Coordinates of C-alpha atoms in Angstrom, one line a residue:
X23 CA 0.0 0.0 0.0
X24 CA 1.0 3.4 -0.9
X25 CA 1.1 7.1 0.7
X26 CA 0.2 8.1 -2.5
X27 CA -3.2 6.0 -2.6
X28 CA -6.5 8.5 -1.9
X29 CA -8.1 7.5 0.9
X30 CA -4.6 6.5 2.7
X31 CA -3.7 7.2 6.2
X32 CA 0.3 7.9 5.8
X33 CA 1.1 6.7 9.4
X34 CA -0.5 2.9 8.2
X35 CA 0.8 2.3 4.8
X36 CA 3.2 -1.2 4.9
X37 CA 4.6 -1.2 1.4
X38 CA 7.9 -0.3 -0.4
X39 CA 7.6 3.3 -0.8
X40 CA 7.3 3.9 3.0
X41 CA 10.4 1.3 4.1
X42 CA 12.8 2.7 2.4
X43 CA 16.3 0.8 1.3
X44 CA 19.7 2.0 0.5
X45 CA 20.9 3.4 -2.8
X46 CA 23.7 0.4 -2.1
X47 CA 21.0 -2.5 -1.0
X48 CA 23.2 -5.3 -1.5
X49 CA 22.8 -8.8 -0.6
X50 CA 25.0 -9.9 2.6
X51 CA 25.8 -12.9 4.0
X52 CA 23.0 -13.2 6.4
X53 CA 20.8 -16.2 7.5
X54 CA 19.5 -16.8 4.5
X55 CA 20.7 -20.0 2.9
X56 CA 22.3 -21.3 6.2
X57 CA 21.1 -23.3 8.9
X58 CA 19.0 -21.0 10.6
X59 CA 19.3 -22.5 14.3
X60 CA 23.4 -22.7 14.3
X61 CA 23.3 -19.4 13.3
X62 CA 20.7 -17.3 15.5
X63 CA 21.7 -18.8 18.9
X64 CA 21.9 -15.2 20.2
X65 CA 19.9 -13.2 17.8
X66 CA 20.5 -9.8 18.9
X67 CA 18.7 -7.4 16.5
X68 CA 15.7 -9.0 16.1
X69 CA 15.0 -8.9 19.8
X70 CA 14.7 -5.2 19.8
X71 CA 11.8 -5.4 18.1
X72 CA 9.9 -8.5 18.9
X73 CA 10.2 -8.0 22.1
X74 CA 7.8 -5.2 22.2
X75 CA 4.2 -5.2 23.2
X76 CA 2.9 -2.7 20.6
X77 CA 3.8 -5.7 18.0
X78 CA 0.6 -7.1 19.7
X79 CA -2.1 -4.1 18.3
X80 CA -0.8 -5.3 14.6
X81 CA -2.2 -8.5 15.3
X82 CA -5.9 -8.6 13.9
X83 CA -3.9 -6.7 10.7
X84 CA -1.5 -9.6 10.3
X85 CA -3.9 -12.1 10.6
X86 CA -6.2 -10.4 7.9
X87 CA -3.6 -10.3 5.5
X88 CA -2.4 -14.5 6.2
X89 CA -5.7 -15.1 5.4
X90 CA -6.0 -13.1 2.4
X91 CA -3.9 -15.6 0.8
X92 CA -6.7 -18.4 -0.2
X93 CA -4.8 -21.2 1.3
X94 CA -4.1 -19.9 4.5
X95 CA -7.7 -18.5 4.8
X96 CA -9.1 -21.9 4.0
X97 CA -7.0 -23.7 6.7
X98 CA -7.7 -20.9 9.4
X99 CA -11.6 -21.5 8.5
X100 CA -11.9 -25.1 8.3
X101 CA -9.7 -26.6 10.8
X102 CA -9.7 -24.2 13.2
X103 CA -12.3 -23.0 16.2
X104 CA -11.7 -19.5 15.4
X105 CA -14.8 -18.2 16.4
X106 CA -14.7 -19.5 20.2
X107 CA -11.0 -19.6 20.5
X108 CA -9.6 -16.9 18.6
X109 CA -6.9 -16.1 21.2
X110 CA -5.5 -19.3 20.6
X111 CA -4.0 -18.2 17.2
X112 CA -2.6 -15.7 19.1
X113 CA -0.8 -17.3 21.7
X114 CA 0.5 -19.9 19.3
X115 CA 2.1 -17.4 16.9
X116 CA 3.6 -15.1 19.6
X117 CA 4.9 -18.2 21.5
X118 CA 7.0 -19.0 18.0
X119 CA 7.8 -15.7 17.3
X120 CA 9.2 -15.0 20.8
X121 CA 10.9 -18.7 20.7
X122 CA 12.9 -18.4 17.6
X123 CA 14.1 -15.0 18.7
X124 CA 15.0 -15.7 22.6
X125 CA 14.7 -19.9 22.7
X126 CA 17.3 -22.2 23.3
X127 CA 18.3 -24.6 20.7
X128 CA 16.1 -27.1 22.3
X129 CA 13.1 -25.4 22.8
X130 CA 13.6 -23.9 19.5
X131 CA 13.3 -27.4 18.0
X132 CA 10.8 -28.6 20.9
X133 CA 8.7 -25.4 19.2
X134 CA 9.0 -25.9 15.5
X135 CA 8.3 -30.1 15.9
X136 CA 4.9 -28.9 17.8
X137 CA 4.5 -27.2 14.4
X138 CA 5.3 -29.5 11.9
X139 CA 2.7 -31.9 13.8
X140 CA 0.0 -29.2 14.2
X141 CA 0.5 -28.1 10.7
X142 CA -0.3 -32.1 9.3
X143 CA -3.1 -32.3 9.5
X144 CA -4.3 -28.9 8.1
X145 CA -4.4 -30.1 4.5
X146 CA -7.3 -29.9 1.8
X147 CA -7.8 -31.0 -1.8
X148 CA -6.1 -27.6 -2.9
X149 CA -4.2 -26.4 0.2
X150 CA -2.0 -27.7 3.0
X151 CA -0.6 -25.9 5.8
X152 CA 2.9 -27.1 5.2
X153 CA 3.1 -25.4 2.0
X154 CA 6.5 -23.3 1.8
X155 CA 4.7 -20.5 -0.3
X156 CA 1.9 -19.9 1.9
X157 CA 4.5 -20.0 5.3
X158 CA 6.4 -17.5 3.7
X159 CA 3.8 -15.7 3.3
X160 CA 2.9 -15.9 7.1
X161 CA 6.4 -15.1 7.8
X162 CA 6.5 -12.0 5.4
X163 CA 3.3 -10.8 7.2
X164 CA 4.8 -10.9 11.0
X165 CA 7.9 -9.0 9.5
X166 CA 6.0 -6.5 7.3
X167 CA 3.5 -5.3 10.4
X168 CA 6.3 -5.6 13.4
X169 CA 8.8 -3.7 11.3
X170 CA 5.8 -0.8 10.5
X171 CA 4.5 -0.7 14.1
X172 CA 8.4 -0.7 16.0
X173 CA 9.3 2.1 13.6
X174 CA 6.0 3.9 14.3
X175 CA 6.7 4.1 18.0
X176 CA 11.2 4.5 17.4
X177 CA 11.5 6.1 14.4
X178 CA 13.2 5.2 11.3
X179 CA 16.3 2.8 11.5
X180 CA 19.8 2.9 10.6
X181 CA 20.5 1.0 7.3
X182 CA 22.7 -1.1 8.7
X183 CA 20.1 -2.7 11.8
X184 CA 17.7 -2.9 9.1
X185 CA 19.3 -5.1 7.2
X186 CA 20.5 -6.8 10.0
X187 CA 16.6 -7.2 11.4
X188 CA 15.6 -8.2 8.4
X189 CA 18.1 -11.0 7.9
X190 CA 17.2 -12.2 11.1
X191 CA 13.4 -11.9 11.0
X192 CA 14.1 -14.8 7.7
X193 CA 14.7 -17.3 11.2
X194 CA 10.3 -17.3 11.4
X195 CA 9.8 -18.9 7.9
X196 CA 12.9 -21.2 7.4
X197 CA 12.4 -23.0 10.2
X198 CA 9.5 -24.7 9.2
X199 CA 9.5 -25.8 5.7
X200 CA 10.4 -22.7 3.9
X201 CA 13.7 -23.0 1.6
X202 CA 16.4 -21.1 2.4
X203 CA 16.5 -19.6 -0.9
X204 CA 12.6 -18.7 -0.8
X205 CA 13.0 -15.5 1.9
X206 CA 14.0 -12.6 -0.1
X207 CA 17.3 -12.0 -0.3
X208 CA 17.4 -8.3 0.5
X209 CA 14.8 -5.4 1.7
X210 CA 14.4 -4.4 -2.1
X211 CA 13.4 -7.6 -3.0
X212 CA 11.3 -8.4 0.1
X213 CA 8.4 -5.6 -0.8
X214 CA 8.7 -5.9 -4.3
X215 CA 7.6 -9.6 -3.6
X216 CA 5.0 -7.7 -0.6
X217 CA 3.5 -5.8 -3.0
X218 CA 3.2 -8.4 -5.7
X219 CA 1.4 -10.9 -3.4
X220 CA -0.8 -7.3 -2.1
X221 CA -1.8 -6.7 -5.7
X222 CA -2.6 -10.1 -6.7
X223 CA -4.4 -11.2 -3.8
X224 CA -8.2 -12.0 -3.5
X225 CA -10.6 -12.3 -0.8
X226 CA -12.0 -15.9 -0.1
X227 CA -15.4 -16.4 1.8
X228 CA -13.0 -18.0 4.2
X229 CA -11.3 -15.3 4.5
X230 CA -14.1 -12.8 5.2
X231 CA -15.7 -14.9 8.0
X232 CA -12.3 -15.3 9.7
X233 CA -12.8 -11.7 9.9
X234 CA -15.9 -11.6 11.1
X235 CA -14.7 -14.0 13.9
X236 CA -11.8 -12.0 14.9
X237 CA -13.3 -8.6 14.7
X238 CA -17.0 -9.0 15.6
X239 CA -16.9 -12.0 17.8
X240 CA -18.9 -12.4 20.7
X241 CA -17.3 -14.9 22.4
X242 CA -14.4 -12.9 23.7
X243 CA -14.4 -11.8 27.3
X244 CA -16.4 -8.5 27.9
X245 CA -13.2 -6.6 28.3
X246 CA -11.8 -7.3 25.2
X247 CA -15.3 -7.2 23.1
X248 CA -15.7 -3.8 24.7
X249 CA -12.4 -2.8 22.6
X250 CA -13.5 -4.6 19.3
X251 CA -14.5 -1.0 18.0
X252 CA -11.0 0.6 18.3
X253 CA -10.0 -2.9 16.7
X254 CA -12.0 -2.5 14.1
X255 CA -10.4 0.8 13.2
X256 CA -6.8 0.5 13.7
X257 CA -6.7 -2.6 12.1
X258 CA -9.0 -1.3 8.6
X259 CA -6.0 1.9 8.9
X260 CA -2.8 -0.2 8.9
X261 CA -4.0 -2.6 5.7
X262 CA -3.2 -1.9 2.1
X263 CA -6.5 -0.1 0.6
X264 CA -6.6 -3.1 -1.7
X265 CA -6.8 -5.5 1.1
X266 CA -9.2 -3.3 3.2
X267 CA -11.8 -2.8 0.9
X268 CA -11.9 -6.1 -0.3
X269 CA -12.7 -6.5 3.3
X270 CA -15.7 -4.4 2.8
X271 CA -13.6 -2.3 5.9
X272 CA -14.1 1.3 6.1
X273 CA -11.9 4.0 6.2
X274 CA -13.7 7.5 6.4
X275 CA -11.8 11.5 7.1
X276 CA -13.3 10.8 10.4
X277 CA -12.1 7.3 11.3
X278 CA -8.4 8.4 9.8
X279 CA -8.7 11.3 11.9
X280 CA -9.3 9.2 15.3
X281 CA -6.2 6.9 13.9
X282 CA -4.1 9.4 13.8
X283 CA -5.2 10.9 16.8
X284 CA -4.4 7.1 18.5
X285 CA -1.1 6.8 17.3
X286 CA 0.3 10.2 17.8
X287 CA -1.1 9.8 21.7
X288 CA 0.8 6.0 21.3
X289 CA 3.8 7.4 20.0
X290 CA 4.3 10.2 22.9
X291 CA 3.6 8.0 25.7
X292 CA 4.7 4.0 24.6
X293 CA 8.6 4.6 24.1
X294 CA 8.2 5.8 28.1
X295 CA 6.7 2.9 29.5
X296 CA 8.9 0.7 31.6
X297 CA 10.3 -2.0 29.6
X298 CA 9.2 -4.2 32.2
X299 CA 5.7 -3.5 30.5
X300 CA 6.8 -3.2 27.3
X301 CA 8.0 -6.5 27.4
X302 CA 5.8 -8.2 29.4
X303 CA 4.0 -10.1 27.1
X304 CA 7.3 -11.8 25.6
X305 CA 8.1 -12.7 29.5
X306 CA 4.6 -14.1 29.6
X307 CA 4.0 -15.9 26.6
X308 CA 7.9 -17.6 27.0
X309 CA 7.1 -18.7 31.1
X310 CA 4.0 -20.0 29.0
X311 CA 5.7 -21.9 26.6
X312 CA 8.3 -23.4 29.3
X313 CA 5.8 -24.5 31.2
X314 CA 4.0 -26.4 28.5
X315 CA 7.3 -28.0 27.4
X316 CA 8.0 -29.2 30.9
X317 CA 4.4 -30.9 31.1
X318 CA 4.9 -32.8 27.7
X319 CA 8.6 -33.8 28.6

C-alpha cells in the first residue's frame, strides 16, 4: 500500500515506498541460505523489536492479510475453532515468534516439531498448511507489520540494523519448511515480492468470515469485546487499501482522523513505559511456553 493512494492514512501504509532501502542494498551474508538454528543462537537485533508489546495491536492486521492468501484463509476457517478460541491463534504465533528469537536450541526445536505436527493435519484437496509459499507468506506478514509498528513508535532505523533485522526476522519462515532460498534475499526484494502478493491477492469467503470472527466475535471476554471497536479501526487503517476494501472495511476522514489521533497519543507516551511493561508479554507468553514443554517432557 502506498502514501500516495486517496483514501490513505500515511502513518499505516506497509509497502515499499514507506520502508525505504539503501541506494547500495546489497545482498549480505546473512541467515539466509544457512542453517538457521546454528546461526541465530543469540539473535541480537531482532530482539529489539519483537520484544515489544505494541507488536501485539498489529495483530488482527497480520492475521487479515495471512488469510488473504486463499490457502491460508481456507485452513484458518476449516480446521480451526476461530470463532470460540480466537486467542488461541494468538498465543500460538507469539509463542513462536518469541521462541525463535529468545529460545534455546532445544526449545527452538521442541517449538518448530509442535508445528510441523500441528501443521499435518491442516491439508485440503487444494491447500495444506505445510506449503512453503503460503508460510512464507505468514512469515513475510509478522515482519511487514512488526517492522511498520516498532518504527511507528522508534523512528526510522539505521541501514545497517535494518538489514541486520531483516536477515534475522528470515529465522520465522525457514524453520518450518520454507527454503532457504525462498525468503528474499534483500529489503528491495522483500516488498517488491510484498506488494506483488498485495496486488494479486483475493478475498476468499474464508477469508471474510475469519474476519468476522476476529473482529465481531462475541465470544471474547467483555473486556476485550468492549475494545473490538478501536480494533475494528486501527486494524482497517494499517492494511493496504486493496486488502481493506476487499474487506468491505471502512476508512472515512473521520475514522483516519481518530487513527491518527491514536497513534500520535501512542507514539508520545509508549517509548516511556517501563520495559518491564513493554516486554511483558514476551516474559509471559515464554514462562507459558516453558511451562508447557515441561508438562509434555
Amino acid at each position: 500500500m502506498s502514501e500516495k493512494q486517496t483514501g490513505c492514512s500515511p502513518e499505516s501504509v506497509i509497502s515499499s515506498e514507506t520502508h525505504p532501502y539503501g541506494p547500495n542494498d546489497k545482498v549480505k551474508e546473512g541467515l539466509v541460505g544457512q542453517n538457521v538454528l546454528d546461526q541465530l543462537e543469540q539473535p541480537v537485533q531482532i530482539q529489539k523489536v519483537v520484544q515489544e508489546a505494541i507488536l501485539l495491536a498489529g495483530g488482527a492486521a497480520a492475521i487479515l492479510l495471512q488469510v488473504a492468501e486463499p490457502g491460508v484463509g481456507k485452513g484458518v476457517d476449516e480446521h480451526s475453532n476461530f470463532a470460540y478460541r480466537p486467542m488461541d491463534r494468538l498465543r500460538t504465533t507469539m509463542t513462536y515468534v518469541y521462541c525463535m528469537a529468545f529460545g534455546s536450541r532445544s526449545e527452538k526445536e521442541a517449538v518448530i516439531a509442535m508445528v510441523h505436527r500441528a501443521h499435518a493435519v491442516v491439508k485440503g484437496p487444494d491447500y495444506s498448511a505445510d506449503d512453503p509459499n503460503l508460510q512464507l507468506w505468514v512469515a513475510a506478514t509478522l515482519y511487514a507489520v512488526g517492522i511498520e509498528l516498532y518504527q511507528q513508535m522508534f523512528g526510522r532505523m539505521t541501514e545497517e540494523d535494518a538489514e541486520s533485522i531483516y536477515r534475522e526476522y528470515s529465522v520465522l519462515a525457514v524453520s518450518l519448511r520454507v527454503r532457504p532460498g525462498m525468503w528474499p534475499v534483500s529489503r528491495r526484494a522483500f516488498w517488491e515480492y510484498w506488494d506483488h502478493q498485495v496486488e494479486t491477492m483475493h478475498i476468499t469467503e474464508n477469508a471474510q468470515r475469519v474476519v468476522k470472527d476476529l473482529l465481531w466475535n462475541k465470544e471474547l471476554p467483555l473486556h476485550i469485546r468492549f475494545l473490538l471497536p478501536l480494533v475494528r479501526l486501527t486494524t482497517a487503517e494499517m492494511l493496504p487499501k486493496r486488502i481493506r476494501e476487499a474487506y468491505g472495511l471502512k476508512s472515512t476522514k473521520l475514522r483516519r482522523g481518530v487513527y491518527r489521533v491514536t497513534l500520535g497519543f501512542t507514539k508520545a507516551t509508549y517509548p516511556c513505559l517501563p520495559k518491564a511493561i513493554r516486554t511483558y508479554p514476551m516474559r509471559y507468553y515464554l514462562t507459558d511456553m516453558r511451562r508447557r514443554l515441561k508438562n509434555i517432557s
